[in-house]
């Protein structure tokens, strides 16, 4: 069983930055497709960014491309999400997710992921 633990959320003003971390319990899992999702109250869970094929390929939602950066440290079994130029619409609960495979095909679909973290709250005020 793979366990994912997010950290790094918080409250910031618009334009500022936050960095999220996702610690992975199994070293093999960090080399599979991993992703960040977010869910705001009353909205569906949406894919923010994904990283797969051992960290060689990254994917971003149009709404965050150019502002967010996904990365991973295989030695530390940790995935990161650097969020810059945050906007109020980025406010949500952010979740770390992992698949039991290296490919990130259809990366935005939550049901394609086998493991989920408990989430960390990000709040951006204007």
Backbone as JSON, one array per atom type, in Angstrom:
{
  "sequence": "XXXXXXXXXXXXXXXXXXXXXXXXXXXXXXXXXXXXXXXXXXXXXXXXXXXXXXXXXXXXXXXXXXXXXXXXXXXXXXXXXXXXXXXXXXXXXXXXXXXXXXXXXXXXXXXXXXXXXXXXXXXXXX",
  "N": [[0.85, -1.19, 0.0], [0.63, 2.13, -0.93], [1.43, 5.16, 0.57], [0.6, 8.59, 0.69], [1.57, 11.8, 1.61], [0.71, 15.06, 1.96], [2.06, 18.39, 2.25], [2.63, 21.85, 3.12], [0.66, 23.67, 2.41], [-1.33, 26.7, 2.84], [-2.19, 30.14, 3.7], [-2.15, 32.88, 1.57], [-1.5, 36.08, 0.02], [-2.75, 37.34, -3.1], [-0.65, 36.96, -5.92], [1.55, 36.09, -4.58], [3.7, 33.29, -3.6], [3.61, 29.69, -3.1], [4.79, 26.52, -1.96], [4.17, 23.17, -2.43], [4.49, 19.9, -1.01], [4.76, 16.36, -1.5], [5.1, 13.54, 0.15], [6.15, 10.27, -0.49], [5.49, 6.92, 0.34], [6.55, 4.58, -0.76], [9.37, 3.7, -2.59], [9.31, 2.86, -5.24], [6.99, 3.93, -6.23], [7.39, 6.65, -6.72], [8.44, 6.73, -9.19], [6.4, 6.28, -10.87], [3.45, 7.52, -12.59], [2.55, 10.56, -11.24], [0.51, 13.05, -9.69], [-0.92, 16.32, -9.13], [-3.97, 17.34, -7.87], [-6.81, 19.49, -7.47], [-9.52, 20.74, -5.49], [-12.17, 22.82, -5.18], [-14.73, 24.18, -3.01], [-17.9, 22.94, -3.86], [-17.17, 22.38, -6.44], [-15.88, 20.22, -9.07], [-13.23, 17.81, -8.71], [-10.16, 18.72, -10.06], [-7.5, 18.22, -12.39], [-4.27, 19.47, -11.88], [-1.48, 19.35, -12.38], [0.87, 16.95, -13.68], [3.34, 14.34, -13.48], [5.41, 12.07, -15.09], [6.77, 8.89, -16.27], [9.2, 8.39, -14.94], [9.79, 10.99, -14.19], [10.39, 12.39, -16.44], [8.52, 13.52, -18.12], [6.17, 16.11, -18.1], [2.98, 17.54, -17.3], [0.47, 20.04, -17.6], [-2.39, 21.84, -16.45], [-4.21, 24.2, -18.39], [-4.87, 26.46, -16.98], [-2.89, 26.85, -15.11], [-0.47, 26.69, -16.31], [2.78, 27.91, -16.83], [2.77, 29.27, -14.44], [2.78, 27.42, -12.35], [4.95, 24.78, -11.26], [5.77, 21.45, -11.55], [7.63, 18.9, -9.95], [10.01, 16.34, -9.02], [11.83, 14.51, -6.55], [13.64, 11.83, -6.71], [15.41, 10.55, -4.99], [14.6, 11.44, -2.52], [12.05, 10.54, -2.46], [9.87, 12.26, -3.0], [7.43, 14.5, -4.25], [6.87, 17.66, -5.75], [5.13, 20.83, -5.87], [5.53, 23.84, -7.13], [4.11, 26.9, -6.74], [3.53, 29.84, -8.23], [2.72, 33.35, -8.56], [0.1, 33.32, -7.49], [-3.45, 33.23, -7.55], [-6.76, 34.28, -6.47], [-8.58, 32.39, -7.51], [-7.14, 30.09, -7.45], [-7.49, 29.02, -5.0], [-8.16, 26.23, -3.04], [-8.58, 22.78, -1.95], [-5.73, 20.9, -2.14], [-4.59, 17.94, -3.61], [-2.43, 15.15, -3.6], [-1.68, 12.57, -5.89], [-1.24, 9.2, -7.07], [-0.38, 6.8, -9.56], [-0.39, 3.28, -10.38], [1.45, 2.87, -12.39], [3.83, 3.94, -14.89], [3.0, 5.64, -16.97], [1.26, 8.62, -17.87], [-1.14, 8.78, -19.25], [-4.23, 10.25, -20.13], [-4.22, 12.06, -17.93], [-5.7, 13.82, -16.41], [-7.9, 12.61, -15.29], [-9.44, 11.7, -12.38], [-10.14, 9.05, -11.57], [-8.24, 7.45, -12.63], [-6.18, 7.15, -10.92], [-4.56, 5.43, -8.3], [-3.85, 5.88, -5.66], [-4.18, 8.26, -3.03], [-3.5, 11.32, -1.3], [-4.26, 13.03, 1.82], [-4.82, 15.66, 1.49], [-4.13, 19.21, 1.29], [-4.76, 22.49, 2.32], [-5.07, 25.37, 0.32], [-5.26, 28.79, 0.33], [-5.98, 31.76, -1.24], [-5.95, 35.16, -1.01], [-7.44, 38.21, -2.18]],
  "CA": [[0.0, 0.0, 0.0], [1.39, 3.37, -1.04], [0.87, 6.28, 1.32], [1.0, 9.91, 0.22], [1.33, 12.82, 2.64], [0.97, 16.41, 1.46], [2.37, 19.46, 3.2], [3.02, 23.12, 2.5], [-0.44, 24.58, 2.13], [-1.44, 27.85, 3.72], [-2.93, 31.3, 3.21], [-1.28, 33.92, 1.04], [-2.16, 37.1, -0.79], [-2.6, 37.19, -4.54], [0.66, 37.33, -6.44], [2.62, 35.43, -3.82], [4.03, 31.9, -3.96], [3.6, 28.61, -2.13], [5.35, 25.27, -2.46], [3.58, 21.98, -1.83], [5.29, 18.69, -1.08], [4.04, 15.1, -1.35], [6.02, 12.47, 0.52], [5.66, 8.98, -0.96], [6.02, 5.89, 1.24], [7.21, 3.51, -1.5], [10.32, 4.29, -3.53], [8.94, 2.53, -6.61], [5.85, 4.75, -6.64], [7.82, 7.96, -7.19], [8.78, 6.61, -10.6], [5.17, 6.13, -11.62], [2.76, 8.78, -12.84], [2.03, 11.22, -10.05], [-0.18, 14.28, -10.08], [-1.59, 17.2, -8.17], [-5.34, 17.73, -8.16], [-7.39, 20.42, -6.51], [-10.97, 20.76, -5.44], [-12.76, 23.94, -4.46], [-16.09, 23.85, -2.55], [-18.93, 22.95, -4.87], [-16.62, 22.12, -7.77], [-15.29, 18.9, -9.26], [-11.78, 17.72, -8.57], [-9.53, 18.97, -11.35], [-6.07, 18.0, -12.48], [-3.45, 20.68, -11.93], [-0.22, 19.01, -13.04], [1.27, 15.56, -13.52], [4.71, 14.04, -13.87], [5.48, 10.64, -15.31], [7.92, 8.27, -16.95], [10.4, 8.66, -14.14], [10.04, 12.42, -14.06], [10.86, 12.97, -17.71], [7.44, 14.19, -18.83], [5.26, 16.86, -17.24], [1.72, 17.99, -17.89], [-0.13, 21.12, -16.82], [-3.66, 22.42, -16.85], [-4.03, 25.5, -19.03], [-5.07, 27.53, -16.0], [-1.71, 27.02, -14.25], [0.76, 26.61, -17.1], [3.56, 29.14, -16.74], [2.78, 29.76, -13.06], [3.07, 26.29, -11.48], [5.97, 23.86, -11.72], [5.78, 20.16, -10.86], [8.93, 18.25, -9.99], [10.13, 15.27, -8.05], [13.16, 14.12, -6.11], [13.55, 10.39, -6.55], [16.18, 10.14, -3.82], [13.83, 11.79, -1.32], [10.68, 10.02, -2.61], [9.0, 13.4, -2.78], [6.98, 15.28, -5.39], [6.66, 19.05, -5.37], [4.4, 21.74, -6.75], [5.84, 25.23, -6.89], [3.0, 27.71, -7.23], [3.87, 31.26, -8.28], [1.68, 34.27, -9.04], [-1.17, 32.73, -7.07], [-4.66, 34.04, -7.71], [-7.86, 33.77, -5.63], [-9.2, 31.21, -8.11], [-6.32, 28.92, -7.13], [-7.87, 28.53, -3.67], [-8.77, 24.89, -3.09], [-7.84, 21.72, -1.3], [-4.82, 20.3, -3.11], [-4.35, 16.54, -3.34], [-1.4, 14.4, -4.29], [-2.21, 11.29, -6.35], [-0.26, 8.36, -7.74], [-0.86, 5.61, -10.26], [0.45, 2.08, -10.3], [2.05, 2.73, -13.71], [4.62, 5.14, -15.21], [2.38, 6.49, -17.96], [0.25, 9.57, -17.41], [-2.2, 8.93, -20.23], [-5.47, 10.79, -19.56], [-3.74, 12.38, -16.6], [-6.63, 14.66, -15.66], [-9.04, 11.84, -14.8], [-9.14, 11.22, -11.02], [-10.31, 7.61, -11.36], [-7.07, 6.75, -13.17], [-5.16, 7.13, -9.88], [-4.78, 4.37, -7.32], [-3.53, 6.31, -4.3], [-4.45, 9.68, -2.79], [-3.19, 11.89, -0.01], [-5.4, 13.57, 2.57], [-5.06, 17.01, 1.02], [-3.63, 20.37, 2.02], [-5.56, 23.64, 1.91], [-4.42, 26.58, -0.19], [-6.19, 29.9, 0.28], [-5.36, 32.96, -1.8], [-6.84, 36.31, -0.84], [-7.17, 39.31, -3.13]],
  "C": [[0.89, 1.24, 0.0], [0.68, 4.46, -0.25], [1.46, 7.59, 0.82], [0.63, 10.93, 1.29], [1.72, 14.18, 2.09], [1.32, 17.35, 2.61], [2.66, 20.73, 2.43], [1.9, 24.07, 2.18], [-0.45, 25.76, 3.1], [-2.26, 28.96, 3.08], [-1.95, 32.38, 2.78], [-2.1, 34.95, 0.29], [-1.88, 36.84, -2.27], [-1.24, 37.71, -4.99], [1.83, 36.66, -5.74], [2.78, 33.98, -4.25], [3.85, 30.95, -2.78], [4.22, 27.38, -2.79], [4.74, 24.12, -1.7], [4.54, 20.8, -1.99], [4.39, 17.48, -0.88], [5.07, 14.02, -1.07], [5.39, 11.13, 0.19], [6.31, 7.87, -0.14], [6.83, 4.83, 0.51], [8.11, 4.1, -2.57], [9.95, 4.0, -4.98], [7.85, 3.47, -7.12], [6.27, 6.09, -7.2], [8.17, 7.91, -8.66], [7.56, 6.36, -11.48], [4.55, 7.5, -11.88], [2.21, 9.32, -11.52], [1.46, 12.57, -10.46], [-0.65, 15.07, -8.87], [-2.99, 17.5, -8.72], [-5.76, 18.79, -7.15], [-8.9, 20.39, -6.61], [-11.43, 21.91, -4.58], [-14.18, 23.56, -4.04], [-17.1, 23.98, -3.68], [-18.46, 22.67, -6.29], [-16.05, 20.71, -7.84], [-13.78, 18.96, -9.04], [-11.14, 17.86, -9.95], [-8.03, 18.73, -11.29], [-5.33, 19.31, -12.64], [-2.17, 20.43, -12.72], [0.1, 17.55, -12.78], [2.71, 15.4, -13.99], [4.84, 12.54, -13.99], [6.75, 10.2, -15.99], [9.22, 8.62, -16.23], [10.75, 10.11, -14.02], [10.43, 13.1, -15.34], [9.78, 13.75, -18.45], [6.53, 14.88, -17.82], [4.06, 17.35, -18.03], [1.15, 19.07, -16.98], [-1.52, 21.46, -17.35], [-3.39, 23.8, -17.43], [-4.07, 26.63, -18.01], [-3.83, 27.79, -15.14], [-0.4, 27.02, -15.03], [1.48, 27.96, -17.09], [3.64, 29.72, -15.34], [3.17, 28.66, -12.07], [4.13, 25.41, -12.11], [5.93, 22.59, -10.88], [7.16, 19.54, -11.01], [8.95, 17.12, -8.98], [11.59, 15.02, -7.74], [13.11, 12.63, -5.8], [14.3, 9.91, -5.3], [15.42, 10.39, -2.53], [12.41, 11.25, -1.36], [9.65, 11.13, -2.38], [8.68, 14.09, -4.1], [6.66, 16.68, -4.89], [5.75, 19.76, -6.36], [4.75, 23.15, -6.31], [4.78, 26.08, -7.54], [3.38, 29.18, -7.11], [2.71, 32.08, -8.81], [0.3, 33.73, -8.72], [-2.3, 33.74, -7.19], [-5.76, 33.47, -6.82], [-8.51, 32.52, -6.2], [-8.36, 29.95, -7.95], [-6.66, 28.33, -5.75], [-8.62, 27.21, -3.78], [-8.03, 23.98, -2.13], [-7.01, 21.04, -2.38], [-4.48, 18.88, -2.67], [-3.22, 16.01, -4.21], [-1.98, 13.05, -4.68], [-1.12, 10.53, -7.09], [-0.95, 7.19, -8.43], [0.09, 4.45, -10.03], [1.07, 1.8, -11.65], [2.8, 4.02, -14.04], [3.94, 6.11, -16.17], [1.32, 7.39, -17.36], [-0.84, 9.79, -18.46], [-3.5, 9.31, -19.54], [-5.21, 11.22, -18.12], [-4.74, 13.16, -15.77], [-7.79, 13.9, -15.05], [-8.75, 11.25, -13.43], [-9.22, 9.7, -10.87], [-9.16, 6.79, -11.93], [-5.97, 6.61, -12.11], [-5.54, 6.16, -8.78], [-4.63, 4.85, -5.87], [-3.71, 7.83, -4.2], [-3.96, 10.08, -1.4], [-4.44, 12.49, 0.63], [-5.72, 15.01, 2.19], [-4.44, 18.07, 1.9], [-4.31, 21.62, 1.44], [-4.68, 24.79, 1.45], [-5.49, 27.66, -0.31], [-5.45, 31.15, -0.18], [-6.35, 34.11, -1.69], [-6.43, 37.44, -1.79], [-6.76, 40.58, -2.42]]
}
